[in-house]
mmCIF file of C-alpha atoms and ligand atoms in Angstrom:
data_model
loop_
_atom_site.group_PDB
_atom_site.id
_atom_site.type_symbol
_atom_site.label_atom_id
_atom_site.label_comp_id
_atom_site.label_asym_id
_atom_site.label_seq_id
_atom_site.Cartn_x
_atom_site.Cartn_y
_atom_site.Cartn_z
ATOM 1 C CA MET A 14 -29.418 -15.567 -11.642
ATOM 2 C CA SER A 15 -28.762 -13.900 -14.963
ATOM 3 C CA ALA A 16 -25.340 -12.440 -15.623
ATOM 4 C CA PRO A 17 -25.245 -8.935 -17.116
ATOM 5 C CA THR A 18 -25.207 -9.135 -20.887
ATOM 6 C CA GLN A 19 -23.099 -7.087 -23.245
ATOM 7 C CA GLU A 20 -26.243 -5.077 -24.083
ATOM 8 C CA ASP A 21 -26.668 -4.126 -20.414
ATOM 9 C CA GLU A 22 -23.257 -2.528 -20.364
ATOM 10 C CA GLY A 23 -23.305 -1.171 -23.901
ATOM 11 C CA ALA A 24 -21.897 -3.334 -26.648
ATOM 12 C CA SER A 25 -18.908 -1.066 -27.247
ATOM 13 C CA SER A 26 -17.649 -0.745 -23.657
ATOM 14 C CA PRO A 27 -14.655 -2.963 -22.968
ATOM 15 C CA PRO A 28 -14.394 -4.699 -19.570
ATOM 16 C CA ALA A 29 -12.916 -2.465 -16.853
ATOM 17 C CA PRO A 30 -9.183 -3.093 -16.480
ATOM 18 C CA HIS A 31 -7.829 -4.406 -13.206
ATOM 19 C CA ALA A 32 -6.535 -1.741 -10.824
ATOM 20 C CA LEU A 33 -3.231 -3.610 -10.702
ATOM 21 C CA GLU A 34 -1.879 -6.335 -12.915
ATOM 22 C CA VAL A 35 1.509 -7.982 -12.659
ATOM 23 C CA ARG A 36 2.563 -10.168 -15.605
ATOM 24 C CA ASP A 37 5.367 -12.694 -15.349
ATOM 25 C CA LEU A 38 7.426 -10.354 -13.163
ATOM 26 C CA SER A 39 10.981 -11.404 -12.397
ATOM 27 C CA LEU A 40 14.026 -9.903 -10.751
ATOM 28 C CA ARG A 41 17.470 -11.368 -10.942
ATOM 29 C CA ILE A 42 20.340 -9.753 -9.059
ATOM 30 C CA GLY A 43 23.773 -11.212 -9.719
ATOM 31 C CA GLY A 44 23.197 -14.957 -9.722
ATOM 32 C CA ALA A 45 20.171 -14.774 -7.416
ATOM 33 C CA GLN A 46 16.603 -15.119 -8.684
ATOM 34 C CA ILE A 47 14.849 -12.807 -6.201
ATOM 35 C CA LEU A 48 11.422 -12.996 -7.892
ATOM 36 C CA ASP A 49 10.444 -15.545 -10.496
ATOM 37 C CA GLY A 50 7.522 -15.208 -12.910
ATOM 38 C CA ILE A 51 4.966 -13.532 -10.626
ATOM 39 C CA SER A 52 1.547 -12.996 -12.245
ATOM 40 C CA PHE A 53 -1.687 -11.826 -10.631
ATOM 41 C CA THR A 54 -4.460 -9.266 -10.983
ATOM 42 C CA VAL A 55 -6.261 -7.154 -8.399
ATOM 43 C CA PRO A 56 -9.697 -5.735 -9.237
ATOM 44 C CA ALA A 57 -10.417 -2.138 -8.236
ATOM 45 C CA GLY A 58 -11.341 -1.714 -4.582
ATOM 46 C CA GLN A 59 -10.067 -5.076 -3.353
ATOM 47 C CA ILE A 60 -7.740 -5.565 -0.361
ATOM 48 C CA VAL A 61 -5.136 -8.271 -0.876
ATOM 49 C CA GLY A 62 -2.753 -9.523 1.799
ATOM 50 C CA VAL A 63 0.770 -10.616 0.925
ATOM 51 C CA ILE A 64 2.398 -13.194 3.180
ATOM 52 C CA GLY A 65 5.523 -15.318 3.108
ATOM 53 C CA PRO A 66 8.575 -15.963 5.268
ATOM 54 C CA ASN A 67 11.293 -13.347 5.653
ATOM 55 C CA GLY A 68 13.280 -13.069 2.453
ATOM 56 C CA ALA A 69 10.434 -14.449 0.298
ATOM 57 C CA GLY A 70 10.447 -11.310 -1.882
ATOM 58 C CA LYS A 71 7.464 -9.333 -0.542
ATOM 59 C CA THR A 72 9.243 -5.985 -0.244
ATOM 60 C CA THR A 73 10.992 -6.600 -3.557
ATOM 61 C CA LEU A 74 7.601 -7.149 -5.217
ATOM 62 C CA PHE A 75 6.456 -3.778 -3.852
ATOM 63 C CA ASN A 76 9.701 -2.199 -5.087
ATOM 64 C CA LEU A 77 9.021 -3.489 -8.595
ATOM 65 C CA VAL A 78 5.387 -2.383 -8.555
ATOM 66 C CA SER A 79 6.284 1.104 -7.292
ATOM 67 C CA GLY A 80 9.315 1.544 -9.559
ATOM 68 C CA VAL A 81 12.115 1.495 -6.974
ATOM 69 C CA HIS A 82 13.659 -1.367 -8.971
ATOM 70 C CA GLN A 83 13.328 -2.269 -12.645
ATOM 71 C CA PRO A 84 12.349 -5.915 -13.224
ATOM 72 C CA SER A 85 14.562 -8.255 -15.244
ATOM 73 C CA GLY A 86 11.403 -9.353 -17.043
ATOM 74 C CA GLY A 87 7.643 -8.947 -17.042
ATOM 75 C CA GLN A 88 5.232 -6.041 -16.754
ATOM 76 C CA VAL A 89 3.367 -3.900 -14.218
ATOM 77 C CA LEU A 90 0.034 -2.386 -15.284
ATOM 78 C CA LEU A 91 -1.992 0.210 -13.381
ATOM 79 C CA SER A 92 -5.611 0.418 -14.562
ATOM 80 C CA GLY A 93 -4.551 -1.337 -17.742
ATOM 81 C CA ARG A 94 -1.657 1.060 -18.435
ATOM 82 C CA ASP A 95 1.816 -0.411 -18.701
ATOM 83 C CA VAL A 96 4.008 1.487 -16.213
ATOM 84 C CA THR A 97 6.914 -0.989 -16.189
ATOM 85 C CA ARG A 98 9.339 1.624 -17.489
ATOM 86 C CA SER A 99 7.764 4.605 -15.698
ATOM 87 C CA SER A 100 9.539 6.467 -12.909
ATOM 88 C CA ILE A 101 8.375 6.340 -9.299
ATOM 89 C CA SER A 102 6.863 9.812 -9.614
ATOM 90 C CA ARG A 103 4.997 8.966 -12.829
ATOM 91 C CA ARG A 104 3.503 5.917 -11.114
ATOM 92 C CA ALA A 105 2.493 8.122 -8.191
ATOM 93 C CA LEU A 106 0.757 10.452 -10.662
ATOM 94 C CA ALA A 107 -0.955 7.387 -12.155
ATOM 95 C CA GLY A 108 -2.473 6.754 -8.700
ATOM 96 C CA LEU A 109 0.033 4.538 -6.899
ATOM 97 C CA GLY A 110 0.851 5.237 -3.253
ATOM 98 C CA ARG A 111 3.008 3.288 -0.840
ATOM 99 C CA THR A 112 4.344 3.272 2.671
ATOM 100 C CA PHE A 113 7.702 1.762 3.472
ATOM 101 C CA GLN A 114 8.721 -0.940 5.925
ATOM 102 C CA THR A 115 10.543 1.780 7.834
ATOM 103 C CA SER A 116 8.981 5.133 8.576
ATOM 104 C CA SER A 117 9.346 7.842 5.939
ATOM 105 C CA LEU A 118 8.189 10.868 7.898
ATOM 106 C CA PHE A 119 10.069 14.096 8.591
ATOM 107 C CA PRO A 120 10.699 13.417 12.288
ATOM 108 C CA GLY A 121 11.689 16.978 13.200
ATOM 109 C CA LEU A 122 8.507 18.511 11.774
ATOM 110 C CA SER A 123 5.139 18.552 13.461
ATOM 111 C CA VAL A 124 2.369 16.110 12.580
ATOM 112 C CA HIS A 125 0.486 18.932 10.851
ATOM 113 C CA GLU A 126 3.556 20.097 8.907
ATOM 114 C CA ASN A 127 4.119 16.571 7.600
ATOM 115 C CA ALA A 128 0.497 16.272 6.459
ATOM 116 C CA ARG A 129 0.538 19.772 4.951
ATOM 117 C CA LEU A 130 3.656 19.021 2.907
ATOM 118 C CA ALA A 131 1.956 15.940 1.448
ATOM 119 C CA ALA A 132 -1.150 18.013 0.634
ATOM 120 C CA GLN A 133 0.998 20.730 -0.988
ATOM 121 C CA VAL A 134 2.642 18.183 -3.256
ATOM 122 C CA ARG A 135 -0.780 16.963 -4.354
ATOM 123 C CA GLN A 136 -2.026 20.466 -5.036
ATOM 124 C CA GLY A 137 0.984 21.107 -7.217
ATOM 125 C CA GLY A 138 1.995 24.292 -5.428
ATOM 126 C CA SER A 139 5.516 25.013 -4.300
ATOM 127 C CA VAL A 140 6.410 23.023 -1.218
ATOM 128 C CA SER A 141 7.147 25.353 1.644
ATOM 129 C CA LEU A 142 8.293 24.790 5.164
ATOM 130 C CA VAL A 143 7.067 28.183 6.398
ATOM 131 C CA ARG A 144 6.481 27.567 10.080
ATOM 132 C CA PHE A 145 3.247 29.535 10.354
ATOM 133 C CA PRO A 146 1.174 29.087 7.221
ATOM 134 C CA ARG A 147 -2.187 30.806 7.032
ATOM 135 C CA ARG A 148 -4.814 28.629 8.662
ATOM 136 C CA THR A 149 -6.958 29.074 5.544
ATOM 137 C CA ASP A 150 -4.208 27.800 3.244
ATOM 138 C CA PRO A 151 -5.913 24.981 1.217
ATOM 139 C CA ALA A 152 -3.105 22.503 1.953
ATOM 140 C CA SER A 153 -3.331 23.352 5.633
ATOM 141 C CA ARG A 154 -7.098 22.754 5.655
ATOM 142 C CA ARG A 155 -6.678 19.484 3.783
ATOM 143 C CA ALA A 156 -4.072 18.453 6.380
ATOM 144 C CA ASP A 157 -6.549 19.219 9.200
ATOM 145 C CA GLN A 158 -9.206 17.125 7.446
ATOM 146 C CA LEU A 159 -6.888 14.138 6.927
ATOM 147 C CA LEU A 160 -5.565 14.231 10.496
ATOM 148 C CA GLU A 161 -9.149 14.279 11.736
ATOM 149 C CA GLU A 162 -9.971 11.305 9.533
ATOM 150 C CA VAL A 163 -7.118 9.130 10.819
ATOM 151 C CA GLY A 164 -7.725 10.183 14.421
ATOM 152 C CA LEU A 165 -4.635 12.357 14.849
ATOM 153 C CA ALA A 166 -6.196 15.824 15.133
ATOM 154 C CA HIS A 167 -5.252 15.959 18.804
ATOM 155 C CA ARG A 168 -1.589 15.315 17.912
ATOM 156 C CA SER A 169 -1.425 18.064 15.286
ATOM 157 C CA GLY A 170 1.267 20.119 17.029
ATOM 158 C CA HIS A 171 3.379 17.178 18.207
ATOM 159 C CA ARG A 172 6.777 16.466 16.699
ATOM 160 C CA ALA A 173 6.270 13.531 14.275
ATOM 161 C CA GLY A 174 9.426 11.791 15.508
ATOM 162 C CA ASP A 175 7.989 11.619 19.035
ATOM 163 C CA LEU A 176 4.801 9.769 18.047
ATOM 164 C CA PRO A 177 4.264 6.143 19.053
ATOM 165 C CA HIS A 178 4.608 3.733 16.097
ATOM 166 C CA GLY A 179 0.852 3.323 15.665
ATOM 167 C CA ASP A 180 0.384 7.075 15.284
ATOM 168 C CA LYS A 181 3.353 7.330 12.909
ATOM 169 C CA ARG A 182 1.656 4.782 10.685
ATOM 170 C CA LYS A 183 -1.622 6.704 10.844
ATOM 171 C CA LEU A 184 0.235 9.871 9.836
ATOM 172 C CA GLU A 185 1.862 8.058 6.916
ATOM 173 C CA ILE A 186 -1.573 6.924 5.780
ATOM 174 C CA ALA A 187 -2.920 10.490 6.100
ATOM 175 C CA MET A 188 0.001 11.648 3.924
ATOM 176 C CA LEU A 189 -0.733 8.901 1.443
ATOM 177 C CA LEU A 190 -4.395 9.943 1.293
ATOM 178 C CA ALA A 191 -3.306 13.500 0.513
ATOM 179 C CA THR A 192 -2.089 12.169 -2.849
ATOM 180 C CA ASP A 193 -5.523 10.647 -3.728
ATOM 181 C CA PRO A 194 -4.107 7.203 -4.502
ATOM 182 C CA GLN A 195 -6.076 4.506 -6.317
ATOM 183 C CA VAL A 196 -3.709 1.662 -5.495
ATOM 184 C CA VAL A 197 -1.967 1.584 -2.124
ATOM 185 C CA LEU A 198 0.927 -0.663 -1.085
ATOM 186 C CA LEU A 199 1.415 -1.075 2.675
ATOM 187 C CA ASP A 200 4.547 -2.909 3.808
ATOM 188 C CA GLU A 201 4.097 -4.350 7.312
ATOM 189 C CA PRO A 202 1.972 -1.498 8.687
ATOM 190 C CA MET A 203 1.628 -3.209 12.087
ATOM 191 C CA ALA A 204 5.378 -3.707 12.605
ATOM 192 C CA GLY A 205 6.418 -2.268 15.957
ATOM 193 C CA VAL A 206 2.884 -1.068 16.737
ATOM 194 C CA ALA A 207 1.767 -1.632 20.353
ATOM 195 C CA SER A 208 -1.023 -4.208 20.545
ATOM 196 C CA GLY A 209 -3.444 -1.633 21.978
ATOM 197 C CA ASP A 210 -2.986 0.532 18.878
ATOM 198 C CA VAL A 211 -3.569 -2.303 16.388
ATOM 199 C CA PRO A 212 -7.417 -2.056 16.242
ATOM 200 C CA GLY A 213 -7.324 1.708 15.586
ATOM 201 C CA LEU A 214 -4.759 1.352 12.822
ATOM 202 C CA THR A 215 -6.723 -1.564 11.340
ATOM 203 C CA GLU A 216 -9.783 0.712 11.135
ATOM 204 C CA VAL A 217 -7.751 3.408 9.351
ATOM 205 C CA ILE A 218 -6.608 0.824 6.792
ATOM 206 C CA ARG A 219 -10.180 -0.407 6.390
ATOM 207 C CA GLY A 220 -11.174 3.206 5.716
ATOM 208 C CA LEU A 221 -8.742 3.411 2.780
ATOM 209 C CA HIS A 222 -10.804 0.749 1.078
ATOM 210 C CA ARG A 223 -14.297 1.562 2.425
ATOM 211 C CA ASP A 224 -14.253 5.382 2.332
ATOM 212 C CA HIS A 225 -11.782 6.038 -0.472
ATOM 213 C CA GLY A 226 -12.338 3.015 -2.701
ATOM 214 C CA CYS A 227 -8.591 2.317 -2.714
ATOM 215 C CA THR A 228 -7.232 -0.970 -3.946
ATOM 216 C CA VAL A 229 -4.864 -2.131 -1.211
ATOM 217 C CA LEU A 230 -1.981 -4.591 -1.264
ATOM 218 C CA MET A 231 -0.542 -5.160 2.198
ATOM 219 C CA VAL A 232 2.306 -7.232 3.557
ATOM 220 C CA GLU A 233 1.460 -8.239 7.100
ATOM 221 C CA HIS A 234 2.715 -10.912 9.488
ATOM 222 C CA HIS A 235 -0.078 -10.242 11.970
ATOM 223 C CA MET A 236 -2.457 -12.926 10.659
ATOM 224 C CA GLU A 237 -5.427 -11.939 12.797
ATOM 225 C CA VAL A 238 -5.324 -8.418 11.384
ATOM 226 C CA LEU A 239 -4.814 -9.658 7.862
ATOM 227 C CA LEU A 240 -7.655 -12.149 7.912
ATOM 228 C CA GLY A 241 -10.005 -9.535 9.332
ATOM 229 C CA LEU A 242 -9.238 -7.133 6.478
ATOM 230 C CA VAL A 243 -8.430 -8.874 3.243
ATOM 231 C CA GLU A 244 -10.535 -10.527 0.550
ATOM 232 C CA ARG A 245 -7.608 -12.486 -0.900
ATOM 233 C CA VAL A 246 -4.160 -13.548 0.221
ATOM 234 C CA ALA A 247 -1.070 -13.953 -1.967
ATOM 235 C CA VAL A 248 1.610 -16.330 -0.687
ATOM 236 C CA LEU A 249 5.223 -15.767 -1.724
ATOM 237 C CA HIS A 250 7.922 -18.340 -1.107
ATOM 238 C CA PHE A 251 11.533 -18.057 -2.316
ATOM 239 C CA GLY A 252 10.491 -15.585 -5.001
ATOM 240 C CA HIS A 253 7.582 -17.688 -6.300
ATOM 241 C CA LEU A 254 3.875 -16.983 -5.999
ATOM 242 C CA LEU A 255 2.523 -20.171 -4.410
ATOM 243 C CA ALA A 256 -1.121 -19.134 -4.315
ATOM 244 C CA ILE A 257 -3.464 -16.162 -4.474
ATOM 245 C CA ASP A 258 -6.973 -16.890 -3.289
ATOM 246 C CA THR A 259 -9.453 -16.352 -0.459
ATOM 247 C CA PRO A 260 -7.907 -16.767 2.999
ATOM 248 C CA GLU A 261 -9.842 -20.030 3.477
ATOM 249 C CA ALA A 262 -8.658 -21.519 0.188
ATOM 250 C CA VAL A 263 -5.063 -20.433 0.836
ATOM 251 C CA MET A 264 -5.028 -21.950 4.325
ATOM 252 C CA ALA A 265 -6.412 -25.232 2.928
ATOM 253 C CA ASP A 266 -3.893 -25.359 0.045
ATOM 254 C CA PRO A 267 -1.498 -28.279 0.657
ATOM 255 C CA THR A 268 1.356 -26.545 -1.205
ATOM 256 C CA VAL A 269 1.006 -23.530 1.049
ATOM 257 C CA GLN A 270 0.715 -25.656 4.148
ATOM 258 C CA SER A 271 3.862 -27.622 3.472
ATOM 259 C CA ALA A 272 5.895 -24.724 2.121
ATOM 260 C CA TYR A 273 4.937 -22.018 4.538
ATOM 261 C CA LEU A 274 2.329 -22.583 7.169
ATOM 262 C CA GLY A 275 3.942 -25.819 8.310
ATOM 263 C CA GLU A 276 7.136 -23.935 9.145
ATOM 264 C CA ALA A 277 7.782 -22.292 12.448
ATOM 265 C CA VAL A 278 7.438 -18.579 11.586
HETATM 266 P P1 LIG B 20 10.725 -9.963 2.291
HETATM 267 O O1 LIG B 20 10.206 -8.555 2.218
HETATM 268 O O2 LIG B 20 9.739 -10.993 1.832
HETATM 269 O O3 LIG B 20 11.241 -10.297 3.676
HETATM 270 P P2 LIG B 20 12.755 -9.028 0.460
HETATM 271 O O4 LIG B 20 11.979 -8.678 -0.741
HETATM 272 O O5 LIG B 20 13.233 -7.924 1.311
HETATM 273 O O6 LIG B 20 11.972 -10.125 1.325
HETATM 274 O O7 LIG B 20 14.028 -9.859 0.012
HETATM 275 C C1 LIG B 20 13.939 -11.003 -0.820
HETATM 276 C C2 LIG B 20 15.312 -11.539 -1.112
HETATM 277 O O8 LIG B 20 15.994 -10.665 -1.977
HETATM 278 C C3 LIG B 20 16.187 -11.681 0.117
HETATM 279 O O9 LIG B 20 16.937 -12.856 -0.011
HETATM 280 C C4 LIG B 20 17.090 -10.460 0.048
HETATM 281 O O10 LIG B 20 18.302 -10.705 0.683
HETATM 282 C C5 LIG B 20 17.233 -10.260 -1.439
HETATM 283 N N1 LIG B 20 17.415 -8.849 -1.856
HETATM 284 C C6 LIG B 20 16.520 -7.865 -1.733
HETATM 285 N N2 LIG B 20 16.986 -6.713 -2.250
HETATM 286 C C7 LIG B 20 18.236 -7.004 -2.717
HETATM 287 C C8 LIG B 20 19.259 -6.252 -3.397
HETATM 288 N N3 LIG B 20 19.071 -4.959 -3.675
HETATM 289 N N4 LIG B 20 20.398 -6.888 -3.707
HETATM 290 C C9 LIG B 20 20.569 -8.204 -3.439
HETATM 291 N N5 LIG B 20 19.642 -8.969 -2.820
HETATM 292 C C10 LIG B 20 18.509 -8.391 -2.484
HETATM 293 MG MG1 LIG B 21 10.002 -7.048 3.634
#
């Protein structure tokens, strides 16, 4: 098999940057080293799982990548651009989207109103909570489209706070999609979701990657779900990155086995 040559791609074109790159990322709070020298890259369009025991630093890693916290050291790059010092909103404009470990919906608003607000933000118009927007309003139509895509069209008029967990997560993903993200961080999307709703939500997450070309980083304890979705798994342990590799290689790694998989989790 012959690898593509420089000529094939044009001698002057540099290699495509990784969708996400984390270089020697650390966070120290008080005397505690929460994350220590984390480095990895994620090529565009890949889904990577993040695992590790509670307190390993998974959510903190997402907080550093999304700009909730500033690192003590190291860098975060999105498509080759250093965003380490950029605000959360600038990173969102650069294509980063995330969901939180706890739900971030407006519970008192309807499913459609939540989705429409997200679409309005994307379209740069003023955000309005008018109860009866015109049905032809572009944000309203985009909301309809996204709810259809995640399988929530039939819940459009329901109060978001009354949805079962699985549907709340689907709505959050619809709202995320409204922002056209390139890199998506999902923190424990299956947490609290009834087992019957897991396959549907898994399909919605698969769609982020398959239909939208998103690069996805997801923390998930539900190993069956994770292994069915991801191309690589990153293992965090006490703030260190133990391994990042294919699920098979990670499971076979003796360091991972003794540090994490050998434990009762
Ligand atoms: P995980 O998501 O893997 O369960 P976290 O990233 O939430 O772990 O937490 C990692 C460690 O950092 C934990 O020991 C936690 O107590 C600590 N931690 C997280 N945020 C803070 C903070 N703002 N101040 C002090 N300690 C923190
Ligand atoms: Mg967490």
